[in-house]
Short mmCIF file of C-alpha atoms in Angstrom, two decimals:
data_model
loop_
_atom_site.label_atom_id
_atom_site.label_comp_id
_atom_site.label_asym_id
_atom_site.label_seq_id
_atom_site.Cartn_x
_atom_site.Cartn_y
_atom_site.Cartn_z
CA MET A 1 -36.06 -63.96 -26.15
CA ASN A 2 -39.44 -62.25 -26.12
CA LEU A 3 -40.01 -59.36 -23.76
CA THR A 4 -42.82 -57.17 -22.54
CA LEU A 5 -41.80 -53.53 -22.09
CA ARG A 6 -43.73 -50.95 -20.13
CA ILE A 7 -42.33 -47.61 -21.24
CA TRP A 8 -43.07 -44.08 -20.05
CA ARG A 9 -44.56 -42.20 -23.00
CA GLN A 10 -44.92 -38.44 -22.77
CA PRO A 11 -45.27 -36.45 -26.04
CA ASN A 12 -43.79 -33.25 -24.61
CA ALA A 13 -42.86 -31.46 -21.42
CA ASP A 14 -46.36 -30.19 -20.72
CA ALA A 15 -48.30 -33.35 -21.57
CA GLU A 16 -49.43 -35.95 -19.06
CA GLY A 17 -47.38 -39.11 -19.44
CA GLN A 18 -48.28 -42.74 -18.95
CA MET A 19 -46.78 -46.21 -19.05
CA VAL A 20 -47.46 -47.93 -22.39
CA THR A 21 -46.96 -51.67 -22.94
CA TYR A 22 -45.05 -53.01 -25.96
CA GLN A 23 -43.94 -56.47 -27.05
CA VAL A 24 -40.47 -57.07 -28.47
CA ALA A 25 -39.69 -60.40 -30.13
CA ASP A 26 -36.45 -62.21 -30.97
CA VAL A 27 -34.15 -60.20 -28.71
CA SER A 28 -30.60 -61.57 -28.62
CA GLY A 29 -28.68 -61.71 -25.35
CA ASP A 30 -25.74 -60.00 -27.08
CA MET A 31 -27.78 -56.88 -27.80
CA SER A 32 -27.31 -53.86 -25.60
CA PHE A 33 -30.37 -52.42 -23.91
CA LEU A 34 -30.38 -49.50 -26.36
CA GLU A 35 -30.12 -51.85 -29.36
CA MET A 36 -33.18 -53.64 -28.00
CA LEU A 37 -34.97 -50.26 -27.94
CA ASP A 38 -33.74 -49.62 -31.51
CA ILE A 39 -35.49 -52.85 -32.59
CA LEU A 40 -38.67 -51.66 -30.88
CA ASN A 41 -38.41 -48.24 -32.54
CA GLU A 42 -37.87 -49.72 -36.02
CA ASP A 43 -40.97 -51.77 -35.45
CA LEU A 44 -42.91 -48.71 -34.25
CA ILE A 45 -41.82 -46.67 -37.30
CA LEU A 46 -42.90 -49.48 -39.66
CA ARG A 47 -46.27 -49.50 -37.95
CA GLY A 48 -46.51 -45.73 -38.37
CA GLU A 49 -46.28 -45.02 -34.65
CA GLU A 50 -44.10 -42.50 -32.84
CA PRO A 51 -40.75 -44.08 -31.83
CA VAL A 52 -39.65 -43.96 -28.18
CA ALA A 53 -37.34 -40.98 -27.63
CA PHE A 54 -34.23 -41.63 -25.54
CA ASP A 55 -30.87 -39.91 -25.18
CA HIS A 56 -27.77 -41.72 -26.44
CA ASP A 57 -24.48 -40.86 -28.07
CA CYS A 58 -21.25 -42.86 -27.74
CA ARG A 59 -22.83 -46.18 -26.69
CA GLU A 60 -19.47 -47.00 -25.10
CA GLY A 61 -20.37 -46.00 -21.54
CA ILE A 62 -18.17 -42.89 -21.54
CA CYS A 63 -20.33 -39.97 -22.68
CA GLY A 64 -23.07 -39.97 -20.05
CA SER A 65 -25.86 -39.27 -22.53
CA CYS A 66 -27.98 -42.34 -22.06
CA GLY A 67 -29.85 -42.94 -18.88
CA MET A 68 -33.13 -44.53 -17.95
CA VAL A 69 -34.58 -46.18 -14.93
CA ILE A 70 -34.97 -49.89 -15.70
CA ASN A 71 -37.13 -51.86 -13.29
CA GLY A 72 -36.72 -49.13 -10.68
CA GLN A 73 -32.93 -49.04 -10.96
CA ALA A 74 -30.94 -46.27 -12.65
CA HIS A 75 -29.21 -47.84 -15.70
CA GLY A 76 -30.75 -51.21 -14.78
CA PRO A 77 -29.56 -54.18 -12.77
CA GLU A 78 -25.86 -54.00 -13.69
CA ARG A 79 -23.47 -51.32 -12.48
CA THR A 80 -22.94 -49.74 -15.87
CA THR A 81 -24.64 -47.37 -18.28
CA ALA A 82 -27.81 -48.41 -20.13
CA CYS A 83 -25.85 -48.63 -23.38
CA GLN A 84 -23.42 -51.13 -21.84
CA LEU A 85 -26.17 -53.17 -20.22
CA HIS A 86 -26.67 -56.34 -22.22
CA MET A 87 -29.90 -58.24 -22.68
CA ARG A 88 -28.31 -61.44 -21.35
CA HIS A 89 -29.10 -60.06 -17.90
CA PHE A 90 -32.79 -60.54 -18.68
CA ALA A 91 -34.77 -63.70 -19.29
CA ASP A 92 -37.37 -64.72 -21.87
CA GLY A 93 -40.82 -63.50 -20.88
CA ASP A 94 -39.55 -60.74 -18.56
CA VAL A 95 -41.63 -57.62 -18.05
CA ILE A 96 -39.34 -54.59 -18.00
CA ASP A 97 -40.39 -51.15 -16.73
CA ILE A 98 -38.55 -48.25 -18.36
CA GLU A 99 -38.90 -44.72 -16.99
CA PRO A 100 -37.02 -41.45 -17.35
CA TRP A 101 -34.86 -40.00 -14.54
CA ARG A 102 -37.37 -38.45 -12.18
CA ALA A 103 -36.37 -35.21 -10.46
CA GLY A 104 -37.85 -31.74 -10.33
CA ALA A 105 -34.52 -30.39 -11.60
CA PHE A 106 -34.62 -32.84 -14.56
CA PRO A 107 -37.93 -32.10 -16.31
CA VAL A 108 -39.01 -34.63 -18.93
CA VAL A 109 -38.58 -33.29 -22.47
CA LYS A 110 -40.11 -36.29 -24.23
CA ASP A 111 -40.58 -39.96 -23.29
CA LEU A 112 -37.28 -41.00 -21.68
CA VAL A 113 -35.40 -37.78 -22.47
CA VAL A 114 -34.90 -35.36 -19.59
CA ASP A 115 -33.40 -31.88 -19.53
CA ARG A 116 -30.14 -32.13 -17.57
CA SER A 117 -29.04 -28.53 -18.04
CA ALA A 118 -29.17 -28.13 -14.24
CA PHE A 119 -25.88 -30.10 -14.26
CA ASP A 120 -24.45 -27.70 -16.83
CA ARG A 121 -25.32 -24.76 -14.59
CA ILE A 122 -23.51 -26.44 -11.67
CA ILE A 123 -20.43 -26.91 -13.87
CA GLN A 124 -20.61 -23.29 -15.06
CA ALA A 125 -20.62 -22.14 -11.45
CA GLY A 126 -17.16 -23.57 -10.70
CA GLY A 127 -16.19 -26.58 -12.81
CA TYR A 128 -13.24 -24.77 -14.40
CA ILE A 129 -9.71 -23.64 -13.59
CA THR A 130 -7.87 -20.42 -14.31
CA ALA A 131 -5.18 -21.16 -16.88
CA PRO A 132 -2.98 -18.83 -18.92
CA THR A 133 -3.61 -18.86 -22.65
CA GLY A 134 -0.80 -19.48 -25.09
CA THR A 135 1.29 -22.56 -25.60
CA ALA A 136 0.51 -25.60 -23.50
CA PRO A 137 2.77 -25.86 -20.43
CA ASP A 138 5.12 -28.81 -19.96
CA ALA A 139 3.22 -31.83 -18.71
CA HIS A 140 5.58 -32.20 -15.74
CA ALA A 141 5.81 -28.52 -14.87
CA VAL A 142 3.39 -28.84 -11.94
CA PRO A 143 4.10 -31.76 -9.63
CA VAL A 144 1.00 -33.54 -8.29
CA PRO A 145 1.38 -35.96 -5.36
CA LYS A 146 0.27 -39.48 -6.31
CA PRO A 147 -2.59 -39.75 -3.74
CA ASP A 148 -4.00 -36.41 -4.93
CA ALA A 149 -3.74 -37.48 -8.55
CA ASP A 150 -5.59 -40.72 -7.68
CA THR A 151 -8.37 -38.85 -5.86
CA ALA A 152 -8.70 -36.34 -8.69
CA PHE A 153 -8.84 -39.10 -11.27
CA GLU A 154 -11.34 -41.18 -9.32
CA ASN A 155 -13.68 -38.19 -9.15
CA ALA A 156 -12.95 -37.08 -12.72
CA THR A 157 -14.38 -40.34 -14.05
CA CYS A 158 -17.87 -38.92 -13.43
CA ILE A 159 -19.63 -38.74 -16.81
CA GLY A 160 -22.50 -36.59 -15.51
CA CYS A 161 -25.19 -39.07 -16.54
CA GLY A 162 -27.44 -38.18 -13.58
CA ALA A 163 -27.94 -41.74 -12.29
CA CYS A 164 -27.07 -40.50 -8.78
CA VAL A 165 -29.99 -38.06 -8.85
CA ALA A 166 -32.30 -40.68 -10.35
CA ALA A 167 -31.39 -43.30 -7.75
CA CYS A 168 -31.45 -40.98 -4.72
CA PRO A 169 -34.74 -41.22 -2.82
CA ASN A 170 -34.39 -37.46 -2.24
CA GLY A 171 -33.41 -36.51 -5.80
CA SER A 172 -30.13 -35.08 -4.51
CA ALA A 173 -27.21 -34.16 -6.77
CA MET A 174 -24.58 -34.30 -4.03
CA LEU A 175 -22.57 -37.15 -5.60
CA PHE A 176 -22.29 -35.44 -8.99
CA THR A 177 -21.42 -32.07 -7.47
CA SER A 178 -18.90 -33.58 -5.05
CA ALA A 179 -17.17 -35.47 -7.85
CA LYS A 180 -16.77 -32.30 -9.90
CA ILE A 181 -15.59 -30.24 -6.91
CA ASN A 182 -13.12 -32.82 -5.60
CA HIS A 183 -11.70 -33.46 -9.05
CA LEU A 184 -10.42 -29.89 -9.29
CA ASN A 185 -10.02 -28.99 -5.61
CA VAL A 186 -7.29 -31.57 -4.91
CA LEU A 187 -5.16 -30.52 -7.88
CA PRO A 188 -2.67 -27.62 -7.77
CA GLN A 189 -4.30 -26.21 -10.92
CA GLY A 190 -7.61 -25.92 -9.06
CA GLN A 191 -6.30 -23.98 -6.06
CA PRO A 192 -7.09 -20.37 -7.13
CA GLU A 193 -10.84 -21.14 -7.11
CA ARG A 194 -10.76 -23.72 -4.32
CA GLU A 195 -13.16 -21.86 -2.00
CA SER A 196 -15.34 -20.06 -4.55
CA ARG A 197 -15.77 -23.32 -6.48
CA VAL A 198 -17.33 -25.25 -3.63
CA LEU A 199 -19.48 -22.33 -2.45
CA ASN A 200 -20.77 -21.41 -5.92
CA MET A 201 -21.36 -24.95 -7.13
CA ILE A 202 -23.28 -25.92 -4.00
CA THR A 203 -25.37 -22.73 -4.17
CA THR A 204 -26.21 -23.43 -7.81
CA MET A 205 -27.03 -27.06 -6.96
CA ASP A 206 -29.43 -25.92 -4.24
CA GLU A 207 -31.04 -23.30 -6.49
CA ALA A 208 -31.66 -25.93 -9.19
CA GLY A 209 -34.10 -27.66 -6.82
CA PHE A 210 -32.21 -30.86 -6.07
CA GLY A 211 -32.99 -32.56 -2.77
CA GLY A 212 -30.76 -32.79 0.28
CA CYS A 213 -28.49 -35.69 1.18
CA THR A 214 -29.64 -38.10 3.89
CA ASN A 215 -26.67 -40.45 3.40
CA THR A 216 -28.66 -43.38 2.06
CA GLY A 217 -25.84 -44.36 -0.31
CA GLU A 218 -28.21 -45.13 -3.20
CA CYS A 219 -26.25 -42.74 -5.46
CA ALA A 220 -22.88 -44.45 -5.05
CA ALA A 221 -24.53 -47.86 -5.50
CA ALA A 222 -26.07 -46.75 -8.81
CA CYS A 223 -23.08 -44.79 -10.16
CA PRO A 224 -21.79 -46.51 -13.33
CA LYS A 225 -18.35 -45.01 -12.70
CA GLY A 226 -18.06 -46.02 -9.06
CA ILE A 227 -17.75 -42.53 -7.53
CA PRO A 228 -17.56 -43.37 -3.81
CA LEU A 229 -19.87 -42.00 -1.13
CA ALA A 230 -16.75 -40.64 0.59
CA SER A 231 -16.66 -37.96 -2.13
CA ILE A 232 -19.69 -36.33 -0.51
CA ALA A 233 -17.93 -36.25 2.88
CA LYS A 234 -14.92 -34.66 1.20
CA MET A 235 -17.12 -32.02 -0.44
CA ASN A 236 -18.71 -31.27 2.95
CA ARG A 237 -15.21 -30.83 4.41
CA GLU A 238 -14.29 -28.46 1.57
CA PHE A 239 -17.55 -26.57 2.14
CA LEU A 240 -16.88 -26.11 5.87
CA ARG A 241 -13.33 -24.98 5.09
CA ALA A 242 -14.54 -22.48 2.47
CA THR A 243 -17.25 -21.16 4.80
CA ARG A 244 -14.66 -20.59 7.55
CA LYS A 245 -12.33 -18.81 5.13
CA ALA A 246 -15.14 -16.70 3.68
CA GLY A 247 -16.01 -15.53 7.19
CA ARG A 248 -12.55 -14.05 7.70
CA MET B 1 -28.74 -32.17 12.13
CA ALA B 2 -25.27 -33.59 12.59
CA THR B 3 -24.08 -31.07 15.20
CA THR B 4 -27.24 -31.19 17.30
CA GLY B 5 -27.34 -34.98 16.95
CA VAL B 6 -23.80 -35.32 18.28
CA ILE B 7 -24.57 -33.07 21.28
CA MET B 8 -27.68 -35.11 22.13
CA LEU B 9 -25.69 -38.32 21.66
CA LEU B 10 -23.10 -37.13 24.19
CA PHE B 11 -25.93 -36.46 26.65
CA LEU B 12 -27.36 -39.94 26.03
CA ILE B 13 -24.05 -41.59 26.88
CA VAL B 14 -23.89 -39.76 30.22
CA HIS B 15 -27.60 -40.35 30.88
CA MET B 16 -27.24 -44.08 30.18
CA ALA B 17 -24.19 -44.41 32.42
CA GLY B 18 -26.01 -42.56 35.22
CA ASN B 19 -29.02 -44.86 34.92
CA LEU B 20 -26.83 -47.86 35.73
CA LYS B 21 -26.52 -46.45 39.26
CA ILE B 22 -29.89 -48.10 39.88
CA PHE B 23 -28.11 -51.44 40.27
CA PHE B 24 -26.39 -50.11 43.41
CA GLY B 25 -29.69 -49.67 45.24
CA PRO B 26 -32.12 -46.88 46.19
CA THR B 27 -29.70 -44.89 48.37
CA ASP B 28 -27.05 -44.67 45.65
CA PHE B 29 -29.52 -43.93 42.86
CA ASN B 30 -31.51 -41.29 44.73
CA GLY B 31 -28.25 -39.80 46.02
CA TYR B 32 -26.97 -39.60 42.44
CA ALA B 33 -30.18 -37.87 41.33
CA HIS B 34 -29.76 -35.38 44.16
CA TRP B 35 -26.10 -34.82 43.30
CA LEU B 36 -27.10 -33.92 39.69
CA ARG B 37 -28.93 -30.93 41.14
CA THR B 38 -25.89 -29.77 43.08
CA ILE B 39 -23.49 -29.72 40.09
CA GLY B 40 -21.74 -26.37 39.83
CA GLU B 41 -22.44 -25.32 43.42
CA PRO B 42 -21.56 -22.94 44.90
CA ALA B 43 -21.03 -21.01 41.64
CA LEU B 44 -24.46 -22.14 40.46
CA HIS B 45 -27.53 -22.41 42.64
CA TYR B 46 -29.36 -25.67 43.35
CA SER B 47 -30.46 -27.42 40.09
CA TRP B 48 -29.29 -24.51 37.92
CA TYR B 49 -26.94 -26.80 36.05
CA LEU B 50 -29.83 -29.15 35.19
CA TRP B 51 -31.85 -26.22 33.86
CA ILE B 52 -28.92 -25.04 31.72
CA GLN B 53 -28.62 -28.57 30.34
CA ARG B 54 -32.35 -28.75 29.68
CA VAL B 55 -32.31 -25.48 27.75
CA VAL B 56 -29.33 -26.61 25.65
CA LEU B 57 -30.92 -30.00 24.93
CA LEU B 58 -34.28 -28.45 24.09
CA GLY B 59 -32.52 -26.06 21.70
CA CYS B 60 -30.75 -29.01 20.08
CA LEU B 61 -33.97 -30.98 19.81
CA VAL B 62 -35.88 -28.10 18.21
CA ALA B 63 -33.04 -27.38 15.77
CA HIS B 64 -32.76 -31.10 14.96
CA VAL B 65 -36.48 -31.49 14.28
CA VAL B 66 -36.74 -28.23 12.31
CA SER B 67 -33.80 -29.30 10.11
CA ALA B 68 -35.40 -32.71 9.60
CA ILE B 69 -38.68 -31.13 8.54
CA GLN B 70 -36.93 -28.69 6.19
CA LEU B 71 -34.87 -31.51 4.68
CA THR B 72 -37.91 -33.75 4.20
CA HIS B 73 -39.89 -30.89 2.67
CA ARG B 74 -37.07 -30.16 0.26
CA ASP B 75 -36.59 -33.82 -0.63
CA ILE B 76 -40.28 -34.34 -1.40
CA HIS B 77 -40.28 -31.31 -3.70
CA ALA B 78 -37.13 -32.51 -5.45
CA ARG B 79 -39.11 -35.42 -6.95
CA PRO B 80 -42.63 -34.21 -7.81
CA GLN B 81 -43.27 -37.25 -10.09
CA ARG B 82 -42.82 -40.59 -8.33
CA TYR B 83 -41.43 -43.66 -10.04
CA ARG B 84 -44.12 -46.04 -11.26
CA SER B 85 -42.01 -49.15 -10.78
CA LYS B 86 -40.97 -50.37 -7.36
CA ARG B 87 -37.37 -49.46 -6.60
CA PRO B 88 -35.23 -52.05 -4.90
CA TRP B 89 -33.73 -50.52 -1.74
CA ARG B 90 -30.07 -51.04 -1.12
CA ALA B 91 -29.90 -48.87 2.01
CA THR B 92 -30.24 -50.44 5.45
CA PHE B 93 -33.46 -50.66 7.44
CA ALA B 94 -32.03 -48.08 9.88
CA THR B 95 -31.41 -45.59 7.05
CA ASN B 96 -34.87 -46.00 5.55
CA THR B 97 -36.68 -45.58 8.86
CA MET B 98 -34.85 -42.51 10.22
CA ARG B 99 -37.92 -40.26 9.86
CA TYR B 100 -40.35 -42.71 11.48
CA GLY B 101 -37.85 -43.57 14.22
CA GLY B 102 -37.34 -39.87 14.84
CA VAL B 103 -41.07 -39.34 15.35
CA ILE B 104 -41.23 -42.29 17.77
CA ILE B 105 -38.28 -40.90 19.74
CA ALA B 106 -39.80 -37.38 19.84
CA LEU B 107 -43.11 -38.73 21.19
CA PHE B 108 -41.17 -40.84 23.68
CA VAL B 109 -39.23 -37.80 24.94
CA VAL B 110 -42.55 -36.09 25.77
CA TRP B 111 -43.79 -39.22 27.56
CA HIS B 112 -40.48 -39.70 29.37
CA ILE B 113 -40.47 -36.12 30.73
CA LEU B 114 -44.11 -36.42 31.87
CA ASP B 115 -43.28 -39.77 33.41
CA LEU B 116 -39.96 -39.48 35.23
CA THR B 117 -39.16 -35.76 35.28
CA VAL B 118 -42.56 -34.22 36.04
CA GLY B 119 -44.10 -37.42 37.37
CA ALA B 120 -47.53 -36.63 35.93
CA VAL B 121 -48.09 -39.99 34.23
CA ASN B 122 -45.96 -42.03 36.62
CA PRO B 123 -47.88 -44.64 38.68
CA ARG B 124 -46.15 -43.28 41.82
CA GLY B 125 -44.78 -39.92 40.72
CA GLU B 126 -43.18 -38.83 43.97
CA ALA B 127 -40.55 -36.10 43.58
CA GLY B 128 -37.17 -36.86 45.13
CA HIS B 129 -37.68 -40.63 44.93
CA PRO B 130 -36.59 -41.51 41.38
CA TYR B 131 -35.65 -45.09 42.31
CA GLN B 132 -39.16 -45.87 43.59
CA ASN B 133 -40.74 -44.08 40.61
CA VAL B 134 -38.68 -46.13 38.15
CA VAL B 135 -39.60 -49.39 39.85
CA ALA B 136 -43.29 -48.41 39.95
CA ASP B 137 -43.07 -47.63 36.21
CA PHE B 138 -41.75 -50.90 34.94
CA GLN B 139 -44.03 -53.05 37.07
CA VAL B 140 -46.71 -51.97 34.55
CA TRP B 141 -46.13 -54.05 31.42
CA TRP B 142 -47.26 -51.51 28.82
CA ILE B 143 -45.05 -48.76 30.22
CA GLY B 144 -42.13 -51.16 29.90
CA LEU B 145 -43.19 -51.83 26.30
CA ILE B 146 -43.15 -48.09 25.49
CA TYR B 147 -39.57 -47.88 26.71
CA VAL B 148 -38.46 -51.00 24.83
CA VAL B 149 -39.96 -49.79 21.52
CA ALA B 150 -38.49 -46.31 21.94
CA MET B 151 -35.03 -47.67 22.77
CA LEU B 152 -35.04 -49.94 19.71
CA ALA B 153 -35.97 -46.92 17.58
CA LEU B 154 -33.14 -45.00 19.27
CA CYS B 155 -30.72 -47.85 18.51
CA LEU B 156 -31.47 -47.66 14.77
CA HIS B 157 -31.40 -43.84 14.87
CA ILE B 158 -27.93 -43.77 16.43
CA TYR B 159 -26.63 -46.51 14.13
CA HIS B 160 -27.38 -44.48 11.00
CA GLY B 161 -27.15 -41.06 12.65
CA PHE B 162 -23.62 -41.29 14.02
CA TRP B 163 -22.07 -42.44 10.75
CA SER B 164 -24.25 -39.98 8.85
CA ALA B 165 -23.00 -37.12 11.05
CA ALA B 166 -19.43 -38.15 10.23
CA GLN B 167 -20.34 -37.85 6.54
CA THR B 168 -22.12 -34.52 6.92
CA LEU B 169 -19.38 -32.93 9.01
CA GLY B 170 -16.76 -34.14 6.53
CA ALA B 171 -14.94 -36.24 9.11
CA ASN B 172 -15.41 -39.43 7.11
CA ASN B 173 -13.23 -40.66 4.26
CA ALA B 174 -12.56 -43.98 2.55
CA ALA B 175 -9.94 -45.00 5.12
CA ARG B 176 -12.05 -44.13 8.17
CA ASN B 177 -15.36 -45.44 6.85
CA VAL B 178 -15.14 -48.86 8.49
CA ALA B 179 -14.03 -47.27 11.77
CA PHE B 180 -16.99 -44.87 11.83
CA LYS B 181 -19.44 -47.67 11.00
CA THR B 182 -17.96 -49.81 13.78
CA ILE B 183 -18.13 -46.98 16.33
CA ALA B 184 -21.74 -46.31 15.25
CA THR B 185 -22.63 -49.97 15.81
CA ILE B 186 -20.91 -50.11 19.20
CA LEU B 187 -22.47 -46.82 20.35
CA ALA B 188 -25.95 -47.90 19.24
CA LEU B 189 -25.66 -51.26 20.98
CA VAL B 190 -24.04 -50.02 24.20
CA ILE B 191 -26.54 -47.18 24.64
CA THR B 192 -29.54 -49.40 23.88
CA VAL B 193 -28.42 -52.30 26.07
CA GLY B 194 -27.52 -49.84 28.85
CA PHE B 195 -30.91 -48.12 28.77
CA LEU B 196 -32.87 -51.35 28.38
CA SER B 197 -31.09 -53.04 31.27
CA VAL B 198 -33.13 -50.92 33.72
CA PRO B 199 -36.69 -51.87 32.63
CA VAL B 200 -35.59 -55.47 32.04
CA ALA B 201 -34.08 -55.62 35.53
CA VAL B 202 -37.28 -54.30 37.09
CA MET B 203 -39.51 -56.57 35.04
CA THR B 204 -37.44 -59.63 35.96
CA GLY B 205 -37.38 -58.60 39.63
CA LEU B 206 -33.62 -57.98 39.75
CA VAL B 207 -34.34 -54.39 40.85
CA SER B 208 -37.34 -53.90 43.15
#
């Protein structure tokens, strides 16, 4: 199929960006979205032009590196990552808009690449547990109730791609932060930092300049890993609990 | 926003139920309005309770609006560069119009107080005769229209607001989600239908 792409081109963080139109020919439906961009980039390099910069790593949908807003939707029309989005979901002659994640806390580095170190700072603020060094403990030494294990695992599937922030009309990082907090807060291993984790991670999230949550649900709808909106309610409950305890 | 919203929602339920007294005639309705001023007597003086309630509600309203402005301000700054392509909205109409609905409701509250509390813009505006004032109001078509528009905005506001408060206060979870959405729908509908029944009854001549 032949496609028209309108891609956000921005040479560096300080430059003004703009949408630039490109044509891509002979795209196979079996290609992933990133492979389609590879074809475009090979073509651009042959023509002596600057290739389109975009983040990618595993291309298996598990690393969270890739991410772009395709036709106004984070990761495109399918509920998966851009690398796992296949071109069969598009038709010959389609015009596809490709933009970077847009958030004040995610400044554009170049073209479709954004700086997501705000997420790293949130993780540094509480996304860890206190564990003794030395030999690894027995796997069954700490019993975890099945429902807790399920909740922890559901939230732990977050790959930190940032689609929630990109999709949120307010540029809020509540879904990401809640997934990371809930993942550790429901487990026995996460108990020593249960209160400080939620307080510190939310403070860091706010300081990074993310927006506030207005419960639109756009984040959960865009999340390639299916983190539910209920995670945010659970984080709010943990926050209220920690605030009460901190007051004592 | 959640806490103040819930307090104002509780008031609305009582207010709506009280309004239905109008269907029992002028004596009942005016008597009910008089009784509201005697709540808490003899511990409180005449109409003290109403003033306490007004202060609490005004505090809630101010806190609610200030939070909304702060939240909006913060949200706008969180995305300095807009998306060039049109984003398909998945959220409901009620969710996307909370801010506009809120402005409509705030303007309506001012009108409503001038109309039926103070009586300044009421066609009759006679203190102590709320039944007659209400009837005089809704015999004017455009006043009725103001109330209908405001109540529809309120309906959407409560529908998203109640469930949203459950999220914000951490009361919601996966198992309760459907229950909260259902309660939000029922509350929104009951309150709106209850409030709208009064102007509709006057306009159709059921109450005169």
